[in-house]
Amino acid sequence: AQSVTQLGSHVSVSEGALVLLRCNYSSSVPPYLFWYVQYPNQGLQLLLKYTSAATLVKGINGFEAEFKKSETSFHLTKPSAHMSDAAEYFCAVIPKSGNTPLVFGKGTRLSVIA
Amino acid sequence: EAGVTQFPSHSVIEKGQTVTLRCDPISGHDNLYWYRRVMGKEIKFLLHFVKESKQDESGMPNNRFLAERTGGTYSTLKVQPAELEDSGVYFCASSQVAAYNTEAFFGQGTRLTVV
């Protein structure tokens, strides 16, 4: 079965520092890949998704993610963290083989320190 | 345009009681999904409606959970009787088209605590 691993349940960065949130998937066939963000007291919001076009995907709020097939990874980055980026981030996949639901990782909570 | 809304936002009930969660999808979205996140674990799929029909209910944990979608509009998820392990955050999502690989819009979730 498809699975997603997010390394680090909690990541803390200083304001202005690089944000790197890691996501690895388990599949021999690259799936559709997603990053969602949940701000406090809000629902999940789609940040970006990879659907087999460009391997570097740009999302909202300055985030981007790079699909690396050789590493089965889809890490999320942002060059300079802002206080408003503090939230929980979820990596998710959908296999290309058919209609199946989103499979989520456990989530990574990002803290931004002033 | 209103997003996906869920009621209540929080619910605390005793073991053995019944709780009903409600989800109002985005208007015009035929597809409605329920997910659940137990504390510290992944968000997991429960079931998928297309209009009023259950397309996939493979994630429903047991027969204490009953989901309905009256007239293809709002949906309810009833837990009867509730057990301690049912505690978690229940998310609802909706999307316009049938395929899973389209953007699904999520509600803010209902936090259910069973004591």
PDB file of N, CA, C and O in Angstrom, chain B residues 77-114:
ATOM      1  N   LEU B  77     -22.276  12.480   9.646  1.00  0.00           N
ATOM      2  CA  LEU B  77     -21.530  11.297  10.081  1.00  0.00           C
ATOM      3  C   LEU B  77     -21.919  11.053  11.531  1.00  0.00           C
ATOM      4  O   LEU B  77     -21.649  11.874  12.401  1.00  0.00           O
ATOM      5  N   LYS B  78     -22.589   9.933  11.761  1.00  0.00           N
ATOM      6  CA  LYS B  78     -23.074   9.609  13.098  1.00  0.00           C
ATOM      7  C   LYS B  78     -22.208   8.515  13.696  1.00  0.00           C
ATOM      8  O   LYS B  78     -21.874   7.522  13.016  1.00  0.00           O
ATOM      9  N   VAL B  79     -21.870   8.691  14.948  1.00  0.00           N
ATOM     10  CA  VAL B  79     -21.125   7.672  15.680  1.00  0.00           C
ATOM     11  C   VAL B  79     -22.008   7.218  16.840  1.00  0.00           C
ATOM     12  O   VAL B  79     -22.396   8.008  17.689  1.00  0.00           O
ATOM     13  N   GLN B  80     -22.352   5.917  16.815  1.00  0.00           N
ATOM     14  CA  GLN B  80     -23.296   5.400  17.799  1.00  0.00           C
ATOM     15  C   GLN B  80     -23.041   3.924  18.072  1.00  0.00           C
ATOM     16  O   GLN B  80     -23.178   3.115  17.139  1.00  0.00           O
ATOM     17  N   PRO B  81     -22.693   3.534  19.277  1.00  0.00           N
ATOM     18  CA  PRO B  81     -22.300   4.373  20.404  1.00  0.00           C
ATOM     19  C   PRO B  81     -20.822   4.746  20.292  1.00  0.00           C
ATOM     20  O   PRO B  81     -20.014   3.975  19.777  1.00  0.00           O
ATOM     21  N   ALA B  82     -20.491   5.915  20.786  1.00  0.00           N
ATOM     22  CA  ALA B  82     -19.108   6.373  20.705  1.00  0.00           C
ATOM     23  C   ALA B  82     -18.211   5.621  21.685  1.00  0.00           C
ATOM     24  O   ALA B  82     -18.629   5.271  22.793  1.00  0.00           O
ATOM     25  N   GLU B  83     -16.984   5.368  21.243  1.00  0.00           N
ATOM     26  CA  GLU B  83     -15.972   4.741  22.074  1.00  0.00           C
ATOM     27  C   GLU B  83     -14.796   5.706  22.224  1.00  0.00           C
ATOM     28  O   GLU B  83     -14.653   6.658  21.444  1.00  0.00           O
ATOM     29  N   LEU B  84     -13.943   5.435  23.201  1.00  0.00           N
ATOM     30  CA  LEU B  84     -12.818   6.331  23.469  1.00  0.00           C
ATOM     31  C   LEU B  84     -11.924   6.507  22.253  1.00  0.00           C
ATOM     32  O   LEU B  84     -11.440   7.617  21.985  1.00  0.00           O
ATOM     33  N   GLU B  85     -11.732   5.422  21.493  1.00  0.00           N
ATOM     34  CA  GLU B  85     -10.811   5.471  20.350  1.00  0.00           C
ATOM     35  C   GLU B  85     -11.373   6.255  19.169  1.00  0.00           C
ATOM     36  O   GLU B  85     -10.669   6.441  18.173  1.00  0.00           O
ATOM     37  N   ASP B  86     -12.615   6.700  19.298  1.00  0.00           N
ATOM     38  CA  ASP B  86     -13.198   7.512  18.221  1.00  0.00           C
ATOM     39  C   ASP B  86     -12.760   8.971  18.323  1.00  0.00           C
ATOM     40  O   ASP B  86     -13.033   9.769  17.412  1.00  0.00           O
ATOM     41  N   SER B  87     -12.122   9.329  19.397  1.00  0.00           N
ATOM     42  CA  SER B  87     -11.651  10.710  19.570  1.00  0.00           C
ATOM     43  C   SER B  87     -10.680  11.082  18.464  1.00  0.00           C
ATOM     44  O   SER B  87      -9.840  10.276  18.053  1.00  0.00           O
ATOM     45  N   GLY B  88     -10.806  12.304  17.992  1.00  0.00           N
ATOM     46  CA  GLY B  88      -9.920  12.778  16.934  1.00  0.00           C
ATOM     47  C   GLY B  88     -10.551  13.962  16.229  1.00  0.00           C
ATOM     48  O   GLY B  88     -11.579  14.482  16.661  1.00  0.00           O
ATOM     49  N   VAL B  89      -9.938  14.377  15.156  1.00  0.00           N
ATOM     50  CA  VAL B  89     -10.478  15.464  14.346  1.00  0.00           C
ATOM     51  C   VAL B  89     -11.040  14.871  13.061  1.00  0.00           C
ATOM     52  O   VAL B  89     -10.341  14.143  12.349  1.00  0.00           O
ATOM     53  N   TYR B  90     -12.282  15.185  12.784  1.00  0.00           N
ATOM     54  CA  TYR B  90     -12.964  14.688  11.606  1.00  0.00           C
ATOM     55  C   TYR B  90     -13.030  15.807  10.565  1.00  0.00           C
ATOM     56  O   TYR B  90     -13.586  16.864  10.832  1.00  0.00           O
ATOM     57  N   PHE B  91     -12.454  15.540   9.415  1.00  0.00           N
ATOM     58  CA  PHE B  91     -12.425  16.524   8.341  1.00  0.00           C
ATOM     59  C   PHE B  91     -13.392  16.109   7.236  1.00  0.00           C
ATOM     60  O   PHE B  91     -13.526  14.937   6.909  1.00  0.00           O
ATOM     61  N   CYS B  92     -13.974  17.110   6.652  1.00  0.00           N
ATOM     62  CA  CYS B  92     -14.798  16.909   5.469  1.00  0.00           C
ATOM     63  C   CYS B  92     -14.151  17.688   4.326  1.00  0.00           C
ATOM     64  O   CYS B  92     -13.544  18.753   4.547  1.00  0.00           O
ATOM     65  N   ALA B  93     -14.248  17.156   3.126  1.00  0.00           N
ATOM     66  CA  ALA B  93     -13.723  17.842   1.956  1.00  0.00           C
ATOM     67  C   ALA B  93     -14.696  17.670   0.802  1.00  0.00           C
ATOM     68  O   ALA B  93     -15.473  16.705   0.769  1.00  0.00           O
ATOM     69  N   SER B  94     -14.658  18.594  -0.145  1.00  0.00           N
ATOM     70  CA  SER B  94     -15.497  18.436  -1.331  1.00  0.00           C
ATOM     71  C   SER B  94     -14.710  18.833  -2.570  1.00  0.00           C
ATOM     72  O   SER B  94     -13.747  19.604  -2.503  1.00  0.00           O
ATOM     73  N   SER B  95     -15.117  18.259  -3.692  1.00  0.00           N
ATOM     74  CA  SER B  95     -14.493  18.600  -4.965  1.00  0.00           C
ATOM     75  C   SER B  95     -15.542  18.558  -6.055  1.00  0.00           C
ATOM     76  O   SER B  95     -16.574  17.910  -5.934  1.00  0.00           O
ATOM     77  N   GLN B  96     -15.213  19.219  -7.144  1.00  0.00           N
ATOM     78  CA  GLN B  96     -16.197  19.404  -8.207  1.00  0.00           C
ATOM     79  C   GLN B  96     -16.337  18.174  -9.107  1.00  0.00           C
ATOM     80  O   GLN B  96     -17.441  17.815  -9.488  1.00  0.00           O
ATOM     81  N   VAL B  97     -15.210  17.573  -9.437  1.00  0.00           N
ATOM     82  CA  VAL B  97     -15.251  16.463 -10.372  1.00  0.00           C
ATOM     83  C   VAL B  97     -14.964  15.160  -9.668  1.00  0.00           C
ATOM     84  O   VAL B  97     -14.503  15.126  -8.544  1.00  0.00           O
ATOM     85  N   ALA B  98     -15.209  14.079 -10.366  1.00  0.00           N
ATOM     86  CA  ALA B  98     -15.232  12.763  -9.737  1.00  0.00           C
ATOM     87  C   ALA B  98     -13.857  12.204  -9.411  1.00  0.00           C
ATOM     88  O   ALA B  98     -13.706  11.458  -8.470  1.00  0.00           O
ATOM     89  N   ALA B  99     -12.846  12.553 -10.192  1.00  0.00           N
ATOM     90  CA  ALA B  99     -11.544  11.936  -9.993  1.00  0.00           C
ATOM     91  C   ALA B  99     -10.933  12.380  -8.673  1.00  0.00           C
ATOM     92  O   ALA B  99     -11.071  13.526  -8.259  1.00  0.00           O
ATOM     93  N   TYR B 100     -10.222  11.464  -8.048  1.00  0.00           N
ATOM     94  CA  TYR B 100      -9.586  11.797  -6.785  1.00  0.00           C
ATOM     95  C   TYR B 100      -8.449  12.779  -6.957  1.00  0.00           C
ATOM     96  O   TYR B 100      -8.085  13.489  -6.042  1.00  0.00           O
ATOM     97  N   ASN B 101      -7.837  12.797  -8.134  1.00  0.00           N
ATOM     98  CA  ASN B 101      -6.650  13.628  -8.284  1.00  0.00           C
ATOM     99  C   ASN B 101      -6.974  15.052  -8.715  1.00  0.00           C
ATOM    100  O   ASN B 101      -6.346  15.611  -9.590  1.00  0.00           O
ATOM    101  N   THR B 102      -8.004  15.592  -8.113  1.00  0.00           N
ATOM    102  CA  THR B 102      -8.309  17.012  -8.311  1.00  0.00           C
ATOM    103  C   THR B 102      -8.273  17.672  -6.944  1.00  0.00           C
ATOM    104  O   THR B 102      -8.247  17.002  -5.929  1.00  0.00           O
ATOM    105  N   GLU B 103      -8.291  18.980  -6.932  1.00  0.00           N
ATOM    106  CA  GLU B 103      -8.187  19.653  -5.656  1.00  0.00           C
ATOM    107  C   GLU B 103      -9.443  19.457  -4.852  1.00  0.00           C
ATOM    108  O   GLU B 103     -10.559  19.728  -5.309  1.00  0.00           O
ATOM    109  N   ALA B 104      -9.254  18.964  -3.644  1.00  0.00           N
ATOM    110  CA  ALA B 104     -10.348  18.850  -2.705  1.00  0.00           C
ATOM    111  C   ALA B 104     -10.218  19.977  -1.688  1.00  0.00           C
ATOM    112  O   ALA B 104      -9.128  20.244  -1.191  1.00  0.00           O
ATOM    113  N   PHE B 105     -11.323  20.642  -1.393  1.00  0.00           N
ATOM    114  CA  PHE B 105     -11.340  21.749  -0.438  1.00  0.00           C
ATOM    115  C   PHE B 105     -11.819  21.208   0.907  1.00  0.00           C
ATOM    116  O   PHE B 105     -12.870  20.567   0.983  1.00  0.00           O
ATOM    117  N   PHE B 106     -11.040  21.507   1.940  1.00  0.00           N
ATOM    118  CA  PHE B 106     -11.316  20.944   3.259  1.00  0.00           C
ATOM    119  C   PHE B 106     -12.013  21.943   4.172  1.00  0.00           C
ATOM    120  O   PHE B 106     -11.766  23.151   4.098  1.00  0.00           O
ATOM    121  N   GLY B 107     -12.840  21.412   5.052  1.00  0.00           N
ATOM    122  CA  GLY B 107     -13.392  22.195   6.135  1.00  0.00           C
ATOM    123  C   GLY B 107     -12.400  22.291   7.281  1.00  0.00           C
ATOM    124  O   GLY B 107     -11.318  21.702   7.237  1.00  0.00           O
ATOM    125  N   GLN B 108     -12.801  23.024   8.323  1.00  0.00           N
ATOM    126  CA  GLN B 108     -11.877  23.268   9.445  1.00  0.00           C
ATOM    127  C   GLN B 108     -11.827  22.099  10.417  1.00  0.00           C
ATOM    128  O   GLN B 108     -10.978  22.065  11.301  1.00  0.00           O
ATOM    129  N   GLY B 109     -12.725  21.145  10.210  1.00  0.00           N
ATOM    130  CA  GLY B 109     -12.700  19.961  11.054  1.00  0.00           C
ATOM    131  C   GLY B 109     -13.598  20.060  12.274  1.00  0.00           C
ATOM    132  O   GLY B 109     -13.923  21.159  12.738  1.00  0.00           O
ATOM    133  N   THR B 110     -14.000  18.913  12.774  1.00  0.00           N
ATOM    134  CA  THR B 110     -14.720  18.801  14.049  1.00  0.00           C
ATOM    135  C   THR B 110     -13.836  18.006  14.990  1.00  0.00           C
ATOM    136  O   THR B 110     -13.465  16.872  14.679  1.00  0.00           O
ATOM    137  N   ARG B 111     -13.511  18.607  16.108  1.00  0.00           N
ATOM    138  CA  ARG B 111     -12.706  17.896  17.110  1.00  0.00           C
ATOM    139  C   ARG B 111     -13.639  17.155  18.050  1.00  0.00           C
ATOM    140  O   ARG B 111     -14.415  17.777  18.789  1.00  0.00           O
ATOM    141  N   LEU B 112     -13.591  15.840  18.013  1.00  0.00           N
ATOM    142  CA  LEU B 112     -14.446  14.992  18.843  1.00  0.00           C
ATOM    143  C   LEU B 112     -13.625  14.406  19.977  1.00  0.00           C
ATOM    144  O   LEU B 112     -12.572  13.810  19.739  1.00  0.00           O
ATOM    145  N   THR B 113     -14.098  14.600  21.188  1.00  0.00           N
ATOM    146  CA  THR B 113     -13.465  14.020  22.360  1.00  0.00           C
ATOM    147  C   THR B 113     -14.471  13.126  23.045  1.00  0.00           C
ATOM    148  O   THR B 113     -15.556  13.579  23.433  1.00  0.00           O
ATOM    149  N   VAL B 114     -14.126  11.868  23.193  1.00  0.00           N
ATOM    150  CA  VAL B 114     -14.982  10.908  23.896  1.00  0.00           C
ATOM    151  C   VAL B 114     -14.337  10.612  25.239  1.00  0.00           C
ATOM    152  O   VAL B 114     -13.174  10.196  25.298  1.00  0.00           O
TER     153      VAL B 114
END
